[in-house]
Every structure is written in C-alpha cells, then in structure tokens.
Coordinates of N, CA and C in Angstrom, one line a residue:
Chain I
X1 N 9.0 3.6 -15.1 CA 8.7 2.7 -16.3 C 8.8 0.9 -15.4
X2 N 7.9 0.2 -15.6 CA 8.3 -0.8 -14.6 C 9.2 -1.3 -14.7
X3 N 9.8 -1.9 -13.5 CA 10.9 -2.7 -13.3 C 10.6 -4.2 -13.0
X4 N 9.6 -4.6 -13.6 CA 9.4 -6.4 -13.6 C 9.0 -7.0 -14.8
X5 N 9.4 -7.9 -14.8 CA 9.4 -8.3 -15.8 C 7.9 -10.0 -15.8
X6 N 7.0 -10.1 -16.5 CA 5.9 -10.7 -16.2 C 6.0 -11.5 -17.7
X7 N 5.2 -12.8 -17.4 CA 4.8 -13.2 -18.9 C 3.4 -12.7 -19.5
X8 N 3.0 -12.3 -20.9 CA 2.0 -11.6 -20.7 C 0.5 -11.9 -20.8
X9 N 0.6 -13.8 -21.1 CA -0.5 -14.1 -20.6 C -0.3 -15.7 -20.2
X10 N -1.6 -16.4 -19.1 CA -0.9 -17.4 -19.1 C -2.6 -18.5 -19.0
X11 N -2.3 -19.4 -19.4 CA -3.6 -20.6 -18.9 C -3.6 -21.5 -17.6
X12 N -4.9 -21.5 -17.0 CA -4.7 -22.5 -15.6 C -6.3 -23.7 -15.8
X13 N -6.1 -24.9 -15.6 CA -7.3 -25.7 -15.7 C -7.9 -25.1 -14.1
X14 N -9.4 -25.1 -14.5 CA -9.8 -24.9 -12.8 C -9.8 -25.9 -11.7
X15 N -9.1 -25.7 -10.6 CA -9.1 -26.1 -9.7 C -7.9 -26.6 -9.1
X16 N -7.0 -26.4 -10.6 CA -5.5 -26.3 -10.3 C -4.9 -25.6 -9.2
X17 N -3.6 -25.8 -9.3 CA -2.8 -23.9 -9.1 C -2.2 -24.1 -10.1
X18 N -2.3 -21.8 -9.8 CA -1.5 -21.9 -10.8 C -1.3 -20.5 -10.6
X19 N 0.4 -20.8 -10.9 CA 1.6 -20.1 -10.4 C 1.7 -19.0 -11.2
X20 N 1.9 -18.0 -11.4 CA 2.3 -16.8 -12.2 C 3.6 -16.4 -11.7
X21 N 4.6 -16.8 -12.5 CA 5.9 -15.9 -11.9 C 6.4 -14.2 -12.9
X22 N 7.9 -14.1 -11.6 CA 7.4 -12.4 -11.9 C 9.6 -12.2 -11.5
X23 N 9.9 -11.9 -12.4 CA 11.2 -11.2 -12.4 C 11.6 -10.1 -11.8
X24 N 12.0 -9.6 -10.6 CA 12.3 -8.3 -10.3 C 13.8 -8.3 -10.3
X25 N 14.7 -8.4 -11.0 CA 16.6 -8.9 -10.8 C 17.3 -7.8 -10.5
X26 N 16.8 -6.3 -10.2 CA 17.4 -4.8 -10.0 C 16.7 -5.0 -8.4
X27 N 16.1 -6.3 -7.8 CA 15.6 -5.2 -6.2 C 16.8 -5.2 -5.3
X28 N 16.8 -4.5 -4.1 CA 17.8 -4.5 -3.3 C 17.0 -4.5 -2.0
X29 N 18.3 -4.3 -0.8 CA 17.7 -5.0 0.3 C 16.5 -4.9 1.1
X30 N 15.8 -3.2 0.9 CA 14.9 -2.7 1.7 C 13.8 -2.9 0.5
X31 N 13.4 -3.5 -0.4 CA 12.5 -3.1 -1.4 C 11.9 -4.2 -1.3
X32 N 10.1 -4.1 -1.3 CA 9.2 -5.1 -1.4 C 9.1 -5.7 -2.8
X33 N 8.0 -6.6 -2.8 CA 7.7 -6.6 -4.4 C 5.8 -6.9 -3.8
X34 N 5.2 -6.1 -4.6 CA 3.9 -6.2 -4.1 C 3.0 -7.2 -5.5
X35 N 1.6 -7.9 -5.1 CA 1.0 -8.6 -6.1 C -0.2 -7.8 -6.1
X36 N -0.8 -7.4 -7.1 CA -2.5 -6.7 -7.2 C -3.1 -7.6 -8.5
X37 N -4.5 -7.8 -8.6 CA -4.9 -8.4 -9.8 C -6.1 -7.0 -9.9
X38 N -6.9 -7.7 -11.2 CA -7.7 -6.1 -11.4 C -8.5 -7.5 -12.9
X39 N -9.7 -7.9 -12.1 CA -10.6 -8.6 -12.7 C -11.8 -8.0 -13.9
X40 N -12.3 -8.5 -15.2 CA -12.6 -6.8 -16.0 C -13.3 -6.4 -15.3
X41 N -13.3 -4.8 -15.4 CA -14.8 -3.4 -15.6 C -14.3 -3.7 -14.4
X42 N -13.3 -4.0 -13.7 CA -13.1 -3.4 -11.8 C -11.7 -2.9 -12.1
X43 N -11.3 -1.9 -11.1 CA -10.4 -1.0 -10.4 C -9.0 -3.0 -9.6
X44 N -8.3 -2.1 -10.0 CA -7.0 -3.8 -9.1 C -7.6 -3.6 -7.8
X45 N -7.1 -5.2 -7.2 CA -7.6 -5.6 -5.9 C -6.2 -5.9 -5.2
X46 N -5.8 -5.2 -4.1 CA -4.1 -5.8 -3.6 C -4.4 -7.1 -3.6
X47 N -3.3 -8.3 -3.9 CA -3.4 -9.4 -3.1 C -2.5 -9.5 -2.0
X48 N -1.1 -9.6 -2.5 CA -0.1 -9.8 -1.5 C 1.4 -9.1 -1.6
X49 N 2.0 -9.0 0.1 CA 3.5 -9.0 -0.7 C 4.3 -9.5 0.1
X50 N 5.3 -8.9 -0.4 CA 6.7 -9.6 0.3 C 8.5 -8.7 0.1
X51 N 9.0 -9.2 1.4 CA 10.2 -8.8 0.9 C 11.0 -9.8 1.0
X52 N 11.0 -10.7 1.8 CA 12.7 -12.0 1.4 C 11.9 -13.6 2.0
X53 N 10.7 -13.3 2.6 CA 10.4 -14.7 2.8 C 9.3 -14.8 2.5
X54 N 8.7 -16.2 2.6 CA 7.4 -16.2 1.6 C 6.5 -15.9 2.7
X55 N 5.5 -16.0 1.3 CA 3.8 -15.1 2.0 C 2.8 -16.2 2.3
X56 N 1.7 -15.7 3.2 CA 0.4 -16.7 2.2 C -0.3 -15.3 3.1
X57 N -1.7 -15.5 2.9 CA -2.5 -15.0 3.4 C -3.8 -16.0 2.8
X58 N -5.2 -15.3 2.3 CA -6.3 -15.9 2.6 C -6.7 -15.7 0.2
X59 N -5.5 -14.5 0.1 CA -6.1 -15.2 -1.3 C -5.1 -16.1 -2.2
X60 N -3.6 -15.9 -0.9 CA -2.9 -16.4 -2.4 C -1.5 -16.8 -1.4
X61 N -0.7 -16.9 -2.4 CA 0.7 -17.2 -1.1 C 2.0 -16.5 -2.1
X62 N 2.5 -16.4 -1.9 CA 4.2 -15.6 -2.3 C 5.4 -16.5 -2.0
X63 N 6.0 -16.8 -3.6 CA 7.3 -17.8 -3.2 C 8.4 -16.8 -3.4
X64 N 9.6 -16.3 -3.0 CA 10.3 -15.3 -3.1 C 11.5 -16.4 -3.2
X65 N 12.7 -15.8 -3.9 CA 13.8 -17.2 -4.3 C 14.5 -16.1 -3.6
X66 N 15.9 -17.2 -2.8 CA 16.8 -16.8 -2.1 C 17.2 -15.5 -2.4
X67 N 18.1 -15.2 -3.6 CA 18.6 -14.4 -4.1 C 17.8 -13.0 -4.4
X68 N 16.5 -13.5 -4.5 CA 15.2 -12.0 -4.4 C 14.7 -11.4 -5.6
X69 N 15.4 -12.0 -6.5 CA 15.0 -11.7 -7.9 C 14.6 -12.3 -8.9
X70 N 13.5 -12.9 -8.5 CA 12.2 -13.4 -8.4 C 11.1 -13.6 -7.7
X71 N 9.9 -13.9 -8.2 CA 8.9 -14.5 -6.5 C 7.7 -15.2 -8.4
X72 N 7.0 -16.5 -7.2 CA 6.2 -16.8 -7.7 C 4.7 -16.4 -7.1
X73 N 3.6 -15.8 -8.0 CA 2.4 -15.7 -6.7 C 1.6 -17.5 -7.6
X74 N 1.2 -17.5 -6.1 CA 0.2 -19.1 -6.2 C -1.1 -19.2 -5.7
X75 N -1.9 -19.2 -6.4 CA -3.4 -19.1 -6.6 C -3.6 -20.5 -6.4
X76 N -3.6 -21.6 -4.7 CA -4.1 -22.6 -4.9 C -4.7 -23.7 -5.4
X77 N -5.9 -23.2 -5.7 CA -7.6 -23.8 -6.2 C -7.8 -23.1 -7.0
X78 N -7.1 -22.4 -8.3 CA -8.4 -21.1 -9.5 C -9.7 -21.6 -9.5
X79 N -10.3 -20.2 -9.6 CA -11.9 -20.9 -9.9 C -11.7 -19.7 -10.9
X80 N -13.3 -20.1 -12.0 CA -13.5 -19.3 -12.8 C -13.1 -17.9 -12.4
X81 N -13.6 -17.4 -11.3 CA -13.8 -15.7 -10.6 C -12.1 -15.4 -10.6
X82 N -10.8 -16.2 -10.7 CA -9.8 -15.8 -10.4 C -9.1 -15.1 -11.6
X83 N -9.5 -15.3 -13.3 CA -9.4 -14.9 -14.3 C -9.6 -13.3 -14.3
X84 N -8.0 -12.7 -14.7 CA -7.9 -11.7 -14.4 C -6.4 -11.1 -14.2
X85 N -6.4 -10.0 -14.4 CA -4.3 -9.7 -15.1 C -4.0 -9.3 -13.7
X86 N -3.4 -10.0 -13.8 CA -2.3 -9.6 -12.5 C -1.5 -9.3 -12.5
X87 N -0.6 -7.9 -11.8 CA 0.4 -7.3 -11.3 C 1.3 -7.5 -10.8
X88 N 2.2 -7.8 -11.1 CA 3.8 -7.8 -10.0 C 4.0 -6.4 -10.1
X89 N 3.9 -5.7 -8.6 CA 5.0 -4.6 -8.8 C 6.0 -3.8 -8.0
X90 N 6.9 -3.6 -8.0 CA 7.9 -3.2 -7.2 C 9.2 -3.2 -8.3
X91 N 10.3 -4.0 -7.9 CA 10.3 -3.7 -6.6 C 10.9 -2.1 -6.2
X92 N 9.9 -2.0 -4.3 CA 10.0 -0.2 -4.4 C 9.8 -0.8 -2.6
X93 N 10.8 0.6 -1.8 CA 10.6 0.7 -0.4 C 9.2 0.8 0.2
X94 N 8.7 0.7 1.5 CA 7.8 0.6 2.2 C 8.0 1.9 1.9
X95 N 6.6 2.7 2.2 CA 6.6 4.3 1.9 C 6.6 5.4 0.7
X96 N 7.4 4.3 -0.7 CA 6.6 4.6 -1.7 C 5.4 5.0 -1.9
X97 N 5.2 5.9 -2.4 CA 3.8 6.1 -3.1 C 3.6 5.9 -4.9
X98 N 4.6 5.2 -5.2 CA 4.6 5.5 -7.0 C 4.4 4.2 -7.3
X99 N 3.7 3.7 -7.2 CA 2.9 2.1 -8.1 C 3.3 2.0 -9.0
X100 N 4.0 1.0 -9.9 CA 4.0 1.4 -11.0 C 3.3 -0.3 -11.6
X101 N 2.3 0.2 -12.3 CA 1.6 -1.1 -12.9 C 2.3 -1.0 -14.3
X102 N 2.6 -2.3 -14.5 CA 3.1 -2.6 -16.1 C 1.7 -3.2 -17.0
X103 N 2.1 -4.2 -17.6 CA 0.9 -4.4 -18.3 C 0.5 -5.9 -17.8
X104 N 1.3 -6.6 -16.7 CA 0.4 -7.6 -16.1 C 0.8 -8.8 -16.6
X105 N 0.3 -9.6 -16.1 CA -0.5 -10.9 -17.0 C -1.6 -11.4 -16.8
X106 N -2.2 -11.9 -17.9 CA -3.7 -12.2 -18.2 C -3.9 -13.7 -17.7
X107 N -4.1 -13.5 -16.8 CA -4.5 -15.5 -16.2 C -5.8 -15.6 -16.5
X108 N -6.0 -16.8 -17.6 CA -7.6 -17.1 -18.1 C -7.8 -18.8 -17.4
X109 N -8.4 -18.7 -16.5 CA -8.8 -20.0 -15.6 C -10.1 -20.9 -16.7
X110 N -9.4 -21.6 -17.2 CA -10.4 -23.1 -18.2 C -11.0 -23.8 -16.8
X111 N -12.1 -24.3 -17.8 CA -13.7 -24.7 -17.3 C -12.3 -26.5 -17.3
Chain X
X1 N -15.5 -2.9 5.2 CA -14.6 -2.8 4.0 C -14.6 -1.8 3.6
X2 N -13.7 -1.3 3.1 CA -12.8 0.1 2.4 C -13.9 -0.2 1.3
X3 N -14.5 1.3 0.9 CA -15.5 1.8 -0.2 C -14.8 2.9 -0.6
X4 N -14.7 2.9 -2.1 CA -14.4 3.5 -2.8 C -15.1 4.0 -4.3
X5 N -15.8 5.3 -4.0 CA -16.8 5.1 -5.0 C -16.0 6.1 -6.0
X6 N -16.5 6.3 -7.4 CA -16.4 7.1 -8.5 C -18.2 7.7 -9.0
X7 N -17.7 9.3 -9.3 CA -19.6 9.1 -9.7 C -19.4 8.9 -10.8
X8 N -19.3 8.3 -11.8 CA -19.5 8.0 -12.8 C -18.9 6.6 -13.1
X9 N -20.0 5.7 -14.0 CA -18.9 5.1 -14.7 C -18.1 5.1 -15.5
X10 N -19.4 6.0 -16.7 CA -19.4 6.5 -17.8 C -19.8 8.2 -18.2
X11 N -18.7 8.1 -19.1 CA -18.9 9.8 -19.0 C -18.6 10.0 -20.5
X12 N -19.2 11.1 -21.4 CA -19.1 11.3 -22.7 C -19.2 13.2 -22.5
X13 N -18.4 13.5 -22.9 CA -17.6 14.8 -23.4 C -17.3 15.2 -24.4
X14 N -17.4 16.7 -24.5 CA -16.9 17.2 -26.0 C -15.8 18.2 -25.7
X15 N -14.6 18.1 -26.7 CA -13.7 18.6 -26.7 C -13.6 19.3 -26.0
X16 N -12.7 20.9 -25.5 CA -12.7 22.1 -24.8 C -13.8 22.0 -23.9
X17 N -14.5 21.3 -23.2 CA -15.5 21.0 -22.3 C -14.7 21.0 -20.9
X18 N -14.7 21.8 -19.9 CA -14.4 21.2 -18.4 C -15.0 19.9 -17.5
X19 N -14.0 19.1 -17.3 CA -14.9 17.9 -16.8 C -14.2 17.9 -15.5
X20 N -15.4 17.6 -14.5 CA -14.8 16.9 -13.1 C -15.2 15.6 -13.2
X21 N -14.2 15.0 -12.3 CA -14.2 13.1 -11.9 C -14.3 13.7 -10.4
X22 N -15.4 12.4 -9.9 CA -15.1 12.7 -8.8 C -15.1 11.6 -7.6
X23 N -14.4 11.8 -6.4 CA -13.4 10.5 -5.9 C -14.0 10.4 -4.5
X24 N -14.6 9.2 -3.5 CA -15.1 9.7 -2.8 C -14.8 8.2 -1.7
X25 N -14.0 8.2 -0.8 CA -13.4 6.6 -0.1 C -13.9 7.4 1.4
X26 N -14.5 6.0 2.1 CA -15.3 5.6 3.3 C -14.6 5.5 4.6
X27 N -12.8 5.2 4.2 CA -12.3 4.7 5.7 C -11.2 5.3 5.8
X28 N -11.4 6.8 5.8 CA -10.8 7.5 6.8 C -9.2 7.9 6.3
X29 N -9.1 7.1 4.9 CA -7.7 7.7 4.6 C -7.0 8.2 4.2
X30 N -5.6 8.7 4.2 CA -5.4 10.2 4.2 C -4.6 10.3 3.0
X31 N -4.3 9.0 2.5 CA -3.9 9.5 1.0 C -5.2 8.8 -0.1
X32 N -5.1 9.6 -1.3 CA -5.9 9.2 -2.5 C -5.2 9.6 -3.7
X33 N -5.4 9.3 -4.5 CA -4.5 8.7 -5.9 C -5.2 9.1 -6.8
X34 N -5.4 9.4 -8.3 CA -5.8 9.1 -9.5 C -4.4 8.9 -10.3
X35 N -5.5 8.1 -11.7 CA -4.5 6.9 -12.4 C -5.5 7.2 -13.8
X36 N -4.7 6.7 -14.8 CA -5.7 6.3 -15.8 C -4.9 5.5 -16.0
X37 N -5.8 4.7 -17.2 CA -5.7 3.2 -17.6 C -5.9 3.1 -19.1
X38 N -4.8 2.9 -20.3 CA -5.0 2.7 -21.6 C -4.0 1.4 -21.8
X39 N -4.9 0.9 -23.0 CA -4.6 -0.1 -23.6 C -2.5 -0.4 -23.4
X40 N -2.6 -1.3 -23.6 CA -0.8 -1.7 -23.5 C 0.1 -0.6 -22.9
X41 N -0.8 0.2 -22.1 CA 0.5 1.1 -21.2 C 0.3 0.9 -19.4
X42 N -0.8 0.0 -19.2 CA -1.1 -0.1 -17.9 C -1.4 1.0 -17.0
X43 N -1.5 1.0 -15.5 CA -1.8 2.4 -15.4 C -0.8 3.4 -15.4
X44 N -1.2 4.6 -15.1 CA 0.2 5.6 -14.7 C -0.6 6.6 -14.2
X45 N -0.2 6.9 -12.8 CA -0.7 7.7 -11.8 C -0.5 9.4 -12.2
X46 N -1.5 9.6 -11.9 CA -1.7 11.5 -12.2 C -1.2 12.6 -11.5
X47 N -1.9 12.4 -9.8 CA -1.6 12.9 -9.3 C -1.8 12.1 -7.8
X48 N -1.4 12.4 -7.0 CA -1.7 11.8 -5.6 C -2.0 13.2 -4.5
X49 N -2.6 12.6 -3.5 CA -2.7 13.4 -2.3 C -2.5 13.2 -1.0
X50 N -1.8 13.3 0.3 CA -1.2 13.0 1.2 C -2.1 13.5 2.0
X51 N -2.8 14.7 1.8 CA -3.6 15.2 2.6 C -4.7 16.1 2.7
X52 N -5.5 16.5 3.4 CA -6.4 17.4 2.2 C -5.4 19.1 2.4
X53 N -5.7 19.3 1.0 CA -5.1 20.2 0.4 C -3.9 20.1 0.2
X54 N -3.2 19.3 0.0 CA -2.0 18.9 -0.6 C -2.3 18.0 -1.5
X55 N -0.9 18.2 -2.5 CA -1.3 17.3 -4.0 C -0.1 17.5 -4.4
X56 N -0.5 16.2 -5.0 CA 2.0 16.0 -5.8 C 1.7 15.5 -7.1
X57 N 2.5 16.0 -7.7 CA 2.3 15.0 -9.7 C 2.9 14.2 -9.7
X58 N 2.0 12.7 -10.2 CA 2.6 11.9 -10.3 C 3.2 11.8 -12.0
X59 N 3.2 11.1 -12.7 CA 3.9 10.9 -13.8 C 3.3 11.6 -15.2
X60 N 2.0 11.8 -15.2 CA 1.2 12.7 -16.3 C 0.5 13.1 -15.9
X61 N 1.0 14.1 -15.3 CA -0.1 15.4 -15.0 C -0.5 16.4 -15.5
X62 N 0.5 16.5 -16.9 CA 0.2 17.8 -17.8 C -1.7 17.6 -18.5
X63 N -1.9 18.2 -18.3 CA -3.6 18.7 -18.8 C -4.5 18.3 -17.6
X64 N -4.1 17.7 -16.5 CA -4.9 17.7 -15.4 C -4.6 18.5 -14.2
X65 N -5.7 18.6 -13.1 CA -5.3 19.3 -12.3 C -6.3 18.5 -10.9
X66 N -5.9 19.0 -9.7 CA -7.0 18.3 -9.0 C -7.0 19.3 -7.6
X67 N -8.0 18.4 -6.8 CA -8.7 19.4 -5.5 C -8.7 18.1 -4.6
X68 N -8.6 18.7 -3.4 CA -8.9 17.7 -2.4 C -9.4 18.8 -0.9
X69 N -10.5 19.1 -0.6 CA -10.9 20.1 0.1 C -11.2 19.4 1.1
X70 N -12.2 18.8 1.2 CA -12.3 17.1 2.6 C -11.5 16.1 2.4
X71 N -11.2 15.6 3.6 CA -10.1 14.5 3.5 C -10.8 13.3 3.0
X72 N -12.5 13.4 2.9 CA -13.0 11.8 1.7 C -13.0 12.0 0.4
X73 N -12.7 13.2 -0.2 CA -13.0 13.3 -1.6 C -11.9 14.2 -2.1
X74 N -11.6 13.7 -3.1 CA -10.2 13.8 -3.6 C -10.8 14.2 -5.7
X75 N -10.8 15.4 -6.3 CA -11.4 15.1 -7.3 C -10.3 15.9 -8.1
X76 N -10.5 14.9 -10.1 CA -9.4 15.5 -10.9 C -10.5 16.0 -12.0
X77 N -9.7 17.2 -12.4 CA -10.4 18.5 -12.9 C -9.5 18.4 -14.7
X78 N -9.9 17.7 -15.7 CA -9.9 18.5 -17.0 C -10.3 19.6 -17.2
X79 N -9.4 20.4 -16.9 CA -9.9 22.5 -17.8 C -10.1 22.4 -18.8
X80 N -9.9 21.3 -20.3 CA -10.1 21.7 -21.4 C -10.1 20.3 -22.1
X81 N -11.2 19.5 -21.9 CA -10.7 17.8 -22.3 C -10.9 18.1 -23.9
X82 N -9.6 17.1 -23.8 CA -9.3 17.1 -25.7 C -9.1 15.2 -25.9
X83 N -9.3 14.9 -27.5 CA -9.5 13.7 -27.3 C -8.3 12.4 -26.9
X84 N -7.1 13.2 -26.8 CA -6.1 12.2 -25.9 C -6.3 11.9 -24.6
X85 N -7.4 12.2 -23.7 CA -7.6 11.9 -22.5 C -8.8 11.2 -22.8
X86 N -9.4 10.8 -23.7 CA -9.9 9.4 -23.7 C -9.4 7.7 -23.1
X87 N -10.4 7.3 -21.9 CA -9.9 6.8 -21.2 C -10.6 5.9 -20.0
X88 N -10.0 5.2 -19.1 CA -10.6 4.7 -18.0 C -9.6 5.6 -17.1
X89 N -10.5 5.9 -16.3 CA -9.6 6.8 -15.0 C -9.8 6.3 -13.8
X90 N -9.0 5.8 -13.2 CA -9.4 5.3 -11.3 C -8.9 5.9 -10.2
X91 N -9.6 6.2 -9.9 CA -9.4 6.7 -7.6 C -9.3 5.6 -7.0
X92 N -8.2 5.8 -6.3 CA -8.0 4.7 -5.5 C -7.1 5.7 -3.5
X93 N -7.2 5.0 -3.0 CA -6.8 5.4 -1.9 C -6.4 4.5 -0.5
X94 N -5.5 4.9 0.2 CA -4.2 4.0 1.2 C -4.5 5.2 2.6
X95 N -4.5 4.2 3.5 CA -3.9 5.2 5.0 C -2.4 5.0 4.9
X96 N -2.2 6.0 5.9 CA -0.9 6.5 6.1 C -0.1 4.8 6.7
X97 N 1.1 5.2 6.2 CA 2.4 3.6 6.8 C 2.4 3.3 7.9
X98 N 2.3 1.9 7.9 CA 1.9 1.5 9.1 C 3.1 1.4 10.0
X99 N 4.8 1.5 8.9 CA 6.2 1.2 9.7 C 6.5 2.9 9.8
X100 N 6.0 3.8 9.9 CA 6.4 5.0 10.4 C 6.2 5.6 8.8
X101 N 5.5 5.1 7.8 CA 6.2 6.0 6.7 C 4.8 7.3 5.9
X102 N 4.7 7.5 5.0 CA 3.9 8.5 4.8 C 2.9 8.0 4.2
X103 N 3.3 6.6 3.1 CA 2.8 5.6 2.4 C 2.8 4.7 2.5
X104 N 1.7 3.9 2.5 CA 1.1 2.4 2.8 C 0.8 2.3 1.6
X105 N 1.5 0.9 1.1 CA 1.2 0.5 -0.1 C 0.0 -0.2 -0.8
X106 N -0.5 -0.3 0.2 CA -1.6 -1.2 0.0 C -3.0 0.0 -0.6
X107 N -3.1 -0.4 -1.8 CA -4.3 1.0 -1.9 C -5.3 0.1 -2.5
X108 N -6.3 0.6 -2.5 CA -7.9 0.4 -2.7 C -8.2 1.0 -3.9
X109 N -8.9 0.4 -4.9 CA -9.3 1.2 -6.3 C -11.2 1.1 -6.1
X110 N -11.2 2.2 -7.0 CA -12.5 2.6 -6.9 C -12.9 1.4 -8.6
X111 N -14.4 1.5 -8.6 CA -14.4 0.6 -10.1 C -14.3 1.6 -11.6
X112 N -13.8 2.9 -11.2 CA -13.5 3.1 -13.0 C -14.3 4.2 -13.4
X113 N -13.9 5.1 -13.9 CA -15.0 5.8 -15.0 C -14.6 5.9 -16.0
X114 N -15.4 5.5 -17.0 CA -14.6 5.1 -18.2 C -15.4 6.4 -18.8
X115 N -14.1 7.7 -19.6 CA -14.3 9.3 -19.8 C -14.0 8.9 -21.7
X116 N -15.1 9.4 -22.6 CA -14.9 9.5 -23.8 C -14.8 10.8 -24.7
X117 N -13.8 11.6 -25.1 CA -14.1 13.0 -25.3 C -14.0 13.2 -26.3
X118 N -15.3 14.0 -27.5 CA -15.8 13.4 -28.9 C -15.2 14.7 -29.1

C-alpha cells in the first residue's frame, strides 16, 4: 500500500508555478521520497528525489519540510506538456526495489 | 538516452491462450521490472529481476511467470490468459545502485502494452 497522500487532482494556469503537495508522515531517517510522472499513453518518467535537503534539477524542484513529513514538487513555469499524473513515492531507503505507485495527482495545465 | 521497448502497444488474446510480453532495454541495466496498471489501483509490481536468470516475485505474481535469459531482455508470460488479466503492462529497467545497493530507484519505463483478454 502507498504510504503517501496526494490530492487526486489539481489545475494550474499555463506559465504559472505548479505546486504539488505530498504527505509522507511515516518517513524515517534514511528514507527518500521519489517523484515520477506519467503523461497520457506513456510509461512513468522519473522526475526527482530527495532525503531532507531541497533538490532542484532541469525538470523540477523538490521542497521538503524540516520535519520531513511532507514535500512539494514545484514545476516553475508549467506548460501544457506538463499535464500528467504525478506520483509521490516512498518513503523508502536507497536500494529498495519496490516502488509503490499510488493513484497520484492528476495535474491539468489550463491554457 | 535509455530506451526501453516493448514488443506490442496493443494485444488481443483469447482466454486460455499462452501470452508472451517482451521487453528489451539498451542501456546494460542490471535490473528489470514488470508492472500492471489498472484504473484506481495505480501500478503494481508483478516480478522483477536483478540479474540474468534471477527473478523475484513482486506484489501480484499469481498467474504470471517471467524469463530473463539475456541481460537486455525480460519476458512476462501468462501461462493461461484470463479476462482479469486484461490490463496495461509496463516494463522498466534500472541500473544497480550507485551507493553500493542492489537497486537504484530511478527506473526507466517502456511505453506499455495494453492487453485485452476476451
């Protein structure tokens, strides 16, 4: 069973920042949170992961709260191509093969 | 770029048929995975393999088997297809962990095979 909680759906205006929340209150010391997204008719795609520090890459930023019990994925300038289902996965330690995909957040970018 | 390919995008089979779903990756990854995806249930892990000829059960292995004879190829087998196996099947691969672990949790997925069993 998924150990994360996400809202089922969100809308965001094109060009604005999309902020996708995730609760993972059971997280413990060496566990990471991973984010994937799935665009319609495609397989999931890895976005980013984090342990406790904020992370940024070419796709997104990940902000993790100080108590590590929640995080926010930020797409800074959302485009129509960012319309997808976003999965927050974990918490799990490095080396755990079982990614448990819940039902995610369906993000719709509005023109 | 990593490329994971699956033999078919769409497949229609009859109940009782033996079905082979093939997955090939071109990045020399050690680990390969098979998932199924159903509405409202997310992705569920069927089987995974961390080396040639090695396999381990995932969360829902019943009714399935797998084969990994070569590093780049991982096959999912439905010995006798049933209607409740109608689903989207997704294959993924990942390299061995970069921190001395067996798994790197960044998985690369194929486009999926939508299987319909009539």
